[in-house]
CSV table of C-alpha atoms in Angstrom, one decimal:
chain,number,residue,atom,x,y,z
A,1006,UNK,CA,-60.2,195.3,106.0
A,1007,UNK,CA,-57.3,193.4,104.5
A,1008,UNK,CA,-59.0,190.0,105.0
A,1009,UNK,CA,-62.0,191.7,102.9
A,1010,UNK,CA,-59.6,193.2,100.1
A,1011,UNK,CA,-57.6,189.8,99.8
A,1012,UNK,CA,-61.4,188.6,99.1
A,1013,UNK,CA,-62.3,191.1,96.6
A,1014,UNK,CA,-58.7,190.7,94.9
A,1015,UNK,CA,-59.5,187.0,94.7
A,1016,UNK,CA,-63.3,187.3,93.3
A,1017,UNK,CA,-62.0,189.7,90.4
A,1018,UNK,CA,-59.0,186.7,89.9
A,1019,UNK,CA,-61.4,184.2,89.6
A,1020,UNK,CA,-63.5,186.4,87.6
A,1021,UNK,CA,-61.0,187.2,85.0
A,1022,UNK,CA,-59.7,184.2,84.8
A,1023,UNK,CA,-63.1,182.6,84.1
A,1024,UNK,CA,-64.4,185.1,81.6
A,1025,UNK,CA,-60.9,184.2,79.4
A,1026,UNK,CA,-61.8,180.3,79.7
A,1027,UNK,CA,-65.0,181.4,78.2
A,1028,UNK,CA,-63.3,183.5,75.6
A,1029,UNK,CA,-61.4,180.8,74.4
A,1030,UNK,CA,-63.0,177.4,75.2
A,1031,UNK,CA,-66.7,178.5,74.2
A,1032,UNK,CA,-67.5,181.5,72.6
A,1033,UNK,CA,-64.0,181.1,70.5
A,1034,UNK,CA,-65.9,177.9,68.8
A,1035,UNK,CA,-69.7,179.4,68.8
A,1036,UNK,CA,-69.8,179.9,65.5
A,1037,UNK,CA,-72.9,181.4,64.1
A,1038,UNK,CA,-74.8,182.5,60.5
A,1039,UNK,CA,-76.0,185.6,60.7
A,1040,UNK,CA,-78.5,186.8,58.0
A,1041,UNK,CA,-79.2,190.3,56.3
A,1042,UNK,CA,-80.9,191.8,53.7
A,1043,UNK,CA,-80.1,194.2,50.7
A,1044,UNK,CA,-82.6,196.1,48.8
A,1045,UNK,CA,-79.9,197.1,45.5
A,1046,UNK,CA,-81.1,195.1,43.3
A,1047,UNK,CA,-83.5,196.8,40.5
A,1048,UNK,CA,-87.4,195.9,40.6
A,1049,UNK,CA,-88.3,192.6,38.9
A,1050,UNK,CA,-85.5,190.7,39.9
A,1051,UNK,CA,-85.2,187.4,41.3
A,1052,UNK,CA,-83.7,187.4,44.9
A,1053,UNK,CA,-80.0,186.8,45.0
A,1054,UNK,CA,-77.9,184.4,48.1
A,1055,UNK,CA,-73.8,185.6,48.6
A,1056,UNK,CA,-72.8,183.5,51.3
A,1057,UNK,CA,-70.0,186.2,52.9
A,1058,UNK,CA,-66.7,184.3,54.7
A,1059,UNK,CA,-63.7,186.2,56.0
A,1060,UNK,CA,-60.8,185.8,58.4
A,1061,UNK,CA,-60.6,182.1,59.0
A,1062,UNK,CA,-56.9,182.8,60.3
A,1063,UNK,CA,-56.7,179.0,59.7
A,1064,UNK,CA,-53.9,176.8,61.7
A,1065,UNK,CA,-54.0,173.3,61.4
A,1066,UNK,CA,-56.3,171.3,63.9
A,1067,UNK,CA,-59.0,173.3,64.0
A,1068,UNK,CA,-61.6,170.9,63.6
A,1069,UNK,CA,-64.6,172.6,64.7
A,1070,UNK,CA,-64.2,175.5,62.8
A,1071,UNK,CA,-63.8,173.2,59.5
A,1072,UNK,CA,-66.7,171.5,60.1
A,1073,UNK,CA,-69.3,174.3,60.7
A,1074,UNK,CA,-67.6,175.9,56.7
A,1075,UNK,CA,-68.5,172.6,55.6
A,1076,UNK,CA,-71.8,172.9,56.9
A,1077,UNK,CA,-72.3,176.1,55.2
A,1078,UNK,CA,-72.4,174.3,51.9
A,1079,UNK,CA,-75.8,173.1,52.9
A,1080,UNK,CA,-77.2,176.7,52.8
A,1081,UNK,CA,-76.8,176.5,48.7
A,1082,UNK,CA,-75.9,180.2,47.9
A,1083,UNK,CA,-75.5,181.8,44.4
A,1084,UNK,CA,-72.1,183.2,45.4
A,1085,UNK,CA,-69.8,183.1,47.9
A,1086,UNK,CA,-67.6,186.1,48.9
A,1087,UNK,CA,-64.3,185.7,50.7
A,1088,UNK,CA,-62.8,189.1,51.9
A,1089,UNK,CA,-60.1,187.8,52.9
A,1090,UNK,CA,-57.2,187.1,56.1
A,1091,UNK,CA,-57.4,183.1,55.5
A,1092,UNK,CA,-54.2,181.9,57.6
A,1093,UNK,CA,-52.4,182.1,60.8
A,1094,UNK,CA,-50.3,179.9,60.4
A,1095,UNK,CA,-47.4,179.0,57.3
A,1096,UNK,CA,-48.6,175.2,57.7
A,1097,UNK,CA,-52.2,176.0,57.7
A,1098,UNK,CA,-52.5,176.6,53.5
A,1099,UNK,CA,-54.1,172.3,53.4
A,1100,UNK,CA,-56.4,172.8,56.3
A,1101,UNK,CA,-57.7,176.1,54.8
A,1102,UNK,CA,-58.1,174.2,51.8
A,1103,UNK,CA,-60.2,171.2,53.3
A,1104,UNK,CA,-62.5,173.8,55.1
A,1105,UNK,CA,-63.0,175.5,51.7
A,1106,UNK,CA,-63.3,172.6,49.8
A,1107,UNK,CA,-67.6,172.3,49.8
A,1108,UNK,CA,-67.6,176.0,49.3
A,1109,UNK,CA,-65.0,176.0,46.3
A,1110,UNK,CA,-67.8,174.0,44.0
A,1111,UNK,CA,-69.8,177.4,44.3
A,1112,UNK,CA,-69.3,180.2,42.3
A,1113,UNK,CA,-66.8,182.6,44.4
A,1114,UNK,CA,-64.7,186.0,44.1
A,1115,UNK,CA,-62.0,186.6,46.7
A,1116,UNK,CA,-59.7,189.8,48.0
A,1117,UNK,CA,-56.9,189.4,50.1
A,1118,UNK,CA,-56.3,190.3,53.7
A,1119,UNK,CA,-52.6,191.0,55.5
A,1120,UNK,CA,-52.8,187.5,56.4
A,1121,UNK,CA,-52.8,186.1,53.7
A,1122,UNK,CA,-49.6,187.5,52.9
A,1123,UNK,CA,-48.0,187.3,56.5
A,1124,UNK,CA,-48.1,185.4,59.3
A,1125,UNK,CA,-49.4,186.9,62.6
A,1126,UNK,CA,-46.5,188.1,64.9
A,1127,UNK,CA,-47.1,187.9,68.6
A,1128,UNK,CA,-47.7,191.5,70.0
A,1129,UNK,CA,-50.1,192.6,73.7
A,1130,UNK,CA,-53.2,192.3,73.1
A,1131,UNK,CA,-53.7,195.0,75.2
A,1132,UNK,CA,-52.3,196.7,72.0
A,1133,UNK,CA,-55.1,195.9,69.9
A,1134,UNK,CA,-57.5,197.7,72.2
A,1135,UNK,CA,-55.8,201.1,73.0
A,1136,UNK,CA,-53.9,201.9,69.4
A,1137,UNK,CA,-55.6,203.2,66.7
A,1138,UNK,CA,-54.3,201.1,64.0
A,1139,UNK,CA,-53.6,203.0,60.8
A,1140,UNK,CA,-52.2,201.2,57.0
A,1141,UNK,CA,-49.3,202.4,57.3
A,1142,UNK,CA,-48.1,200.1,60.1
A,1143,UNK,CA,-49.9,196.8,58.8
A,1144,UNK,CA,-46.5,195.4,57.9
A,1145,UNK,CA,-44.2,194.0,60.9
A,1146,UNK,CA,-40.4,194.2,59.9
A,1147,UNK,CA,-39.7,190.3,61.3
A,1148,UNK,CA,-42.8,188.7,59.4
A,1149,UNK,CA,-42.9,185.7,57.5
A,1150,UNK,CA,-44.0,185.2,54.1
A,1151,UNK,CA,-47.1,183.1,53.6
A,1152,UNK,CA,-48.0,180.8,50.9
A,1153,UNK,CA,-49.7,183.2,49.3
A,1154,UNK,CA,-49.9,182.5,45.4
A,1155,UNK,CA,-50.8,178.9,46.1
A,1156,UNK,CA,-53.6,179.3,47.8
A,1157,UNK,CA,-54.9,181.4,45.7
A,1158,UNK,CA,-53.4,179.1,42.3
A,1159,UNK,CA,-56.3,177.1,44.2
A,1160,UNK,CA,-58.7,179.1,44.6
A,1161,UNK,CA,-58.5,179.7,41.0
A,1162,UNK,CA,-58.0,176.3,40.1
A,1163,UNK,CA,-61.3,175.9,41.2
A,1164,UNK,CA,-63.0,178.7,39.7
A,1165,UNK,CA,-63.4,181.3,42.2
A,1166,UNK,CA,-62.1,184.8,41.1
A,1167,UNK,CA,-59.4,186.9,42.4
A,1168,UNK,CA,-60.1,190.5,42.4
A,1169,UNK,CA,-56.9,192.0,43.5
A,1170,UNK,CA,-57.1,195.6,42.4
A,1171,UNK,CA,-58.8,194.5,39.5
A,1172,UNK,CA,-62.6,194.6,38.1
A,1173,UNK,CA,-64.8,191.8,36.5
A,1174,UNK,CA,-68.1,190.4,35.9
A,1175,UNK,CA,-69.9,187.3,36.7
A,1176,UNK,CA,-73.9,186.6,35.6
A,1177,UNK,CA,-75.2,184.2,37.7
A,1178,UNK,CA,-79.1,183.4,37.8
A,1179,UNK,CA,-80.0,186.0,35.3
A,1180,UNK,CA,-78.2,188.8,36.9
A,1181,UNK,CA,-75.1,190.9,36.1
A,1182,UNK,CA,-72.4,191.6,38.7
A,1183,UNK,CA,-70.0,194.1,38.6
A,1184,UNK,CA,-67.3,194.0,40.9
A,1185,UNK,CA,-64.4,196.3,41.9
A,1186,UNK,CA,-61.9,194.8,44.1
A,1187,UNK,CA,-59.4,196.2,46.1
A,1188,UNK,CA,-55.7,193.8,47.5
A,1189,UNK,CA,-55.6,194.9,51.3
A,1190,UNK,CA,-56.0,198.7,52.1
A,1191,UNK,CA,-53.9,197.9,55.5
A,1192,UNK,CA,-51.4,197.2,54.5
A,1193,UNK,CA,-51.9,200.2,52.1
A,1194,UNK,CA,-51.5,197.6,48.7
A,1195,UNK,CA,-55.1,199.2,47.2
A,1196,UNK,CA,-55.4,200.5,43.8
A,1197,UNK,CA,-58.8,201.0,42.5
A,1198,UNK,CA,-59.7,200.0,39.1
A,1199,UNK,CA,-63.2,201.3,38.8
A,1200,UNK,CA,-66.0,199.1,37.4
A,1201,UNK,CA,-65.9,197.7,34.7
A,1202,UNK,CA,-68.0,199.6,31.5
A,1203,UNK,CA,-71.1,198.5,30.5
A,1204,UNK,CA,-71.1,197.1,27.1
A,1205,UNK,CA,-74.8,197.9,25.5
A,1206,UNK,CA,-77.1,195.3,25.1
A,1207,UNK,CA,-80.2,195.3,23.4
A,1208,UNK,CA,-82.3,193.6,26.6
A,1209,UNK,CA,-79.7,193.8,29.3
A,1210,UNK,CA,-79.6,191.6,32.1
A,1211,UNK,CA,-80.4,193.2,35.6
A,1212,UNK,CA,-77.0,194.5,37.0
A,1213,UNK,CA,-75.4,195.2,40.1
A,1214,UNK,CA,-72.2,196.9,41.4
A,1215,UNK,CA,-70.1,195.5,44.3
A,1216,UNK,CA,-67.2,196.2,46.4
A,1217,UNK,CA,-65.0,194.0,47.5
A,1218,UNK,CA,-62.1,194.3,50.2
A,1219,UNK,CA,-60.3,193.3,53.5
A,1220,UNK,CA,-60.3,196.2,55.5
A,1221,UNK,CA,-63.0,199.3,55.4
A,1222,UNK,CA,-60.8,202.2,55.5
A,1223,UNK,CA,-63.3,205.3,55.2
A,1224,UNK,CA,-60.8,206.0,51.8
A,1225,UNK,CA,-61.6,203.1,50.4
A,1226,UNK,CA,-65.5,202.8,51.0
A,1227,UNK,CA,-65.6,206.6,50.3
A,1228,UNK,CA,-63.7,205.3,46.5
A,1229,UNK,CA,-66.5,202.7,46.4
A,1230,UNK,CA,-69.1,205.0,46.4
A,1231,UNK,CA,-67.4,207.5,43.9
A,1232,UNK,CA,-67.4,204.3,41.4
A,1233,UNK,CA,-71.0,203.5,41.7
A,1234,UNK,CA,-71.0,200.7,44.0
A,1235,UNK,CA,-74.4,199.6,45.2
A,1236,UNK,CA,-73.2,197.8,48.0
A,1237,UNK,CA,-69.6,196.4,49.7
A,1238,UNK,CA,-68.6,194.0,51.5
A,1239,UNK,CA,-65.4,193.9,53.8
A,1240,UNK,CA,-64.1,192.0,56.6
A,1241,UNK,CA,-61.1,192.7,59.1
A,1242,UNK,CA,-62.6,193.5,62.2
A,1243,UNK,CA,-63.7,190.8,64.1
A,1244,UNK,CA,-66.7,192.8,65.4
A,1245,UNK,CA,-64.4,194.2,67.6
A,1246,UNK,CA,-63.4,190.6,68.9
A,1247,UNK,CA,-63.4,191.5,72.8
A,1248,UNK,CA,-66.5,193.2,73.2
A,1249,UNK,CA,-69.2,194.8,76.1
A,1250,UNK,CA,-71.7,193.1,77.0
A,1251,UNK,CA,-74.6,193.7,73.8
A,1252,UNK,CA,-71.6,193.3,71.0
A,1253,UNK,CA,-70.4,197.0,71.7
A,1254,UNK,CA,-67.0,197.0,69.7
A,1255,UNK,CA,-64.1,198.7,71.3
A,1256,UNK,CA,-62.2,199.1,68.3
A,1257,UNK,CA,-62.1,198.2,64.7
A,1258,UNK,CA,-58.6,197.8,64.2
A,1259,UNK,CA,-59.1,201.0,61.4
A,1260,UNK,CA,-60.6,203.9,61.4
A,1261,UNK,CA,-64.4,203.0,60.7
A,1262,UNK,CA,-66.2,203.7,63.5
A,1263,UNK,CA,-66.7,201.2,66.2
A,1264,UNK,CA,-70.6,201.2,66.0
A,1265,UNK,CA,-70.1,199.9,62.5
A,1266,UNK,CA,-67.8,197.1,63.3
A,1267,UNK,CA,-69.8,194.6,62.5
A,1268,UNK,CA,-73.4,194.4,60.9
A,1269,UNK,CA,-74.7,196.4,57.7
A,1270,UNK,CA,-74.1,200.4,57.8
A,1271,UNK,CA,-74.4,203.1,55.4
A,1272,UNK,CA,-71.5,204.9,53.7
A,1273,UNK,CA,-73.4,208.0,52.1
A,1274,UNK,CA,-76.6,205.7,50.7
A,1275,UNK,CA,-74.5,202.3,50.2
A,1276,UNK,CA,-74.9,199.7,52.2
A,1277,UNK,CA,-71.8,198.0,53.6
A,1278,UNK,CA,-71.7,194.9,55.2
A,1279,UNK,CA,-68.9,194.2,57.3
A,1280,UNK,CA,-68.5,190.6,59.1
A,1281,UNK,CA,-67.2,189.9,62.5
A,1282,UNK,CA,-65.2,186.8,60.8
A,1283,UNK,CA,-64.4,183.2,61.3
A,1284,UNK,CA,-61.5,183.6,63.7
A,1285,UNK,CA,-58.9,185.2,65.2
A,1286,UNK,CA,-55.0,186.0,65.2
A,1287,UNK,CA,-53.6,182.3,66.7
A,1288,UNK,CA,-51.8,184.9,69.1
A,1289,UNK,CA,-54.9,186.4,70.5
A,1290,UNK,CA,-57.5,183.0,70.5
A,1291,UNK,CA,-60.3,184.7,72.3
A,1292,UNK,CA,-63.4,186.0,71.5
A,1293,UNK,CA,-66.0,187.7,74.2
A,1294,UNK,CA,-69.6,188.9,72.9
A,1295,UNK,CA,-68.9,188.4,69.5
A,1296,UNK,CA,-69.2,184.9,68.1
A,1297,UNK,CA,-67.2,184.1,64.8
A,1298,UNK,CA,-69.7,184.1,61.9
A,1299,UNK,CA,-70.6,184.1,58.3
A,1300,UNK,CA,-73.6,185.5,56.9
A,1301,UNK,CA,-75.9,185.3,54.5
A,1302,UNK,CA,-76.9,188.0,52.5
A,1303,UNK,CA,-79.5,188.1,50.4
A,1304,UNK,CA,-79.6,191.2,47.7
A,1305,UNK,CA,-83.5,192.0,46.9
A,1306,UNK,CA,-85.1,194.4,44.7
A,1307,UNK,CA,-85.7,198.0,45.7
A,1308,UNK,CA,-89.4,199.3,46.8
């Protein structure tokens, strides 16, 4: 009997250790594009492509990951959104920057995560998995400051727009988006400004209304909706990172629900699309049914 148990033991050892190789030497670097659909925009207008990045959690070296954002250049999209939690590391702000770099010469609007303010500090994972995590702990008393208004000096720099607690307006191909964004509801830095009025034209342009943030706290989606929104995008949750076999989230590192982790859900009648990310805390490199991704969404007209 102990002969068999010392067996068992050593199958689950083997086991476990070879689902974390996995975790971190294959599906870590599986990165994938993920495609949805939105049916907000009003009847008559032309389709619209927002490629949708967030949590890169950059360090430097990572090669693999640079090269598939530079690849995403070749999808061509109208707009890119970036919701946010860029670095992982306070040397990482020029590696971030070269994997951007294609996907700064398209249009962009940006919202900061909690790292891109602070580094990641080393905690148990196991943490991650068993705590609800709430906004009002999303600030660690021994972090360290990132280079936060330089990256986003470049980001600027290069024409993408910052909508930190702040609302503004792009038209692109004929149509008229309004965006509210929020800086990271977290680390509990959101104010909402609303959208921005509609000045009266005498043929206006199609128009629609966006959200932008990090993290979906039920508050601020719920706030979203109040304003008008139409649809919102967020990031934050890695899908749940470490999942069940099928993608099944165990958490979502904030209150949302786990079944809405990652994918496109409803919040009332909006749709929100929430993306499983680019990487993961440099702490916690592993990733188990849920590849890193972007996606791209494409906003239709309504039936």
């Amino acid at each position: 009997m102990i002969k068999g148990l010392a067996t068992t033991t050593g199958a689950s050892v083997l086991a476990g250790a070879a689902t974390v190789a996995y975790a971190h030497f294959i599906e870590l670097n599986n990165f994938k594009v993920r495609s949805e659909t939105l049916p907000v925009l009003p009847q008559g207008a032309e389709d619209f492509r927002i490629l949708h990045i967030s949590d890169m959690h950059m360090i430097p070296g990572q090669q693999k990951k640079t090269e598939f954002m530079h690849s995403l250049a070749e999808l061509n999209p109208d707009l890119v959104i970036n919701t946010g939690d860029n670095l992982s590391h306070m040397s990482a702000l020029p590696s971030l920057l070269e994997a951007l770099n294609p996907l700064l010469d398209f249009p962009g609007v940006y919202v900061p995560g909690s790292n891109c303010y602070y580094a990641p500090v080393l905690k148990n994972p196991a943490r991650y998995l068993w705590k609800e995590s709430t906004a009002d702990e999303g600030i660690s008393p021994d972090r360290q400051e990132l280079p936060t208004q330089q990256m986003h000096d470049a980001f600027d720099a290069r024409g993408w727009v910052g909508l930190i607690n702040r609302a503004d307006t792009l038209t692109l191909k004929g149509l008229r988006l309004e965006f509210s964004g929020v800086d990271d509801p977290h680390l509990g830095f959101d104010e909402h400004p609303g959208f921005a009025p509609r000045a009266f034209d005498a043929e206006p342009a199609p128009s629609v209304r966006l959200g932008v943030c990090h993290a979906p706290y039920l508050r601020t989606l719920n706030r979203f909706v109040d304003d008008g929104a139409q649809a919102i995008f967020a990031g934050h949750t890695h899908g749940g990172q470490v999942c069940l076999p099928g993608g099944k989230a165990l958490t979502s590192n904030c209150d949302l629900e786990t079944d809405r982790a990652k994918g496109v859900s409803l919040q009332g009648e909006v749709p929100v699309q929430v993306s499983a990310g680019l990487g993961t805390s440099r702490f916690a490199p592993v990733r188990l049914f849920c590849p890193p991704e972007a996606i791209l969404v494409t906003l239709t007209a309504r039936a």
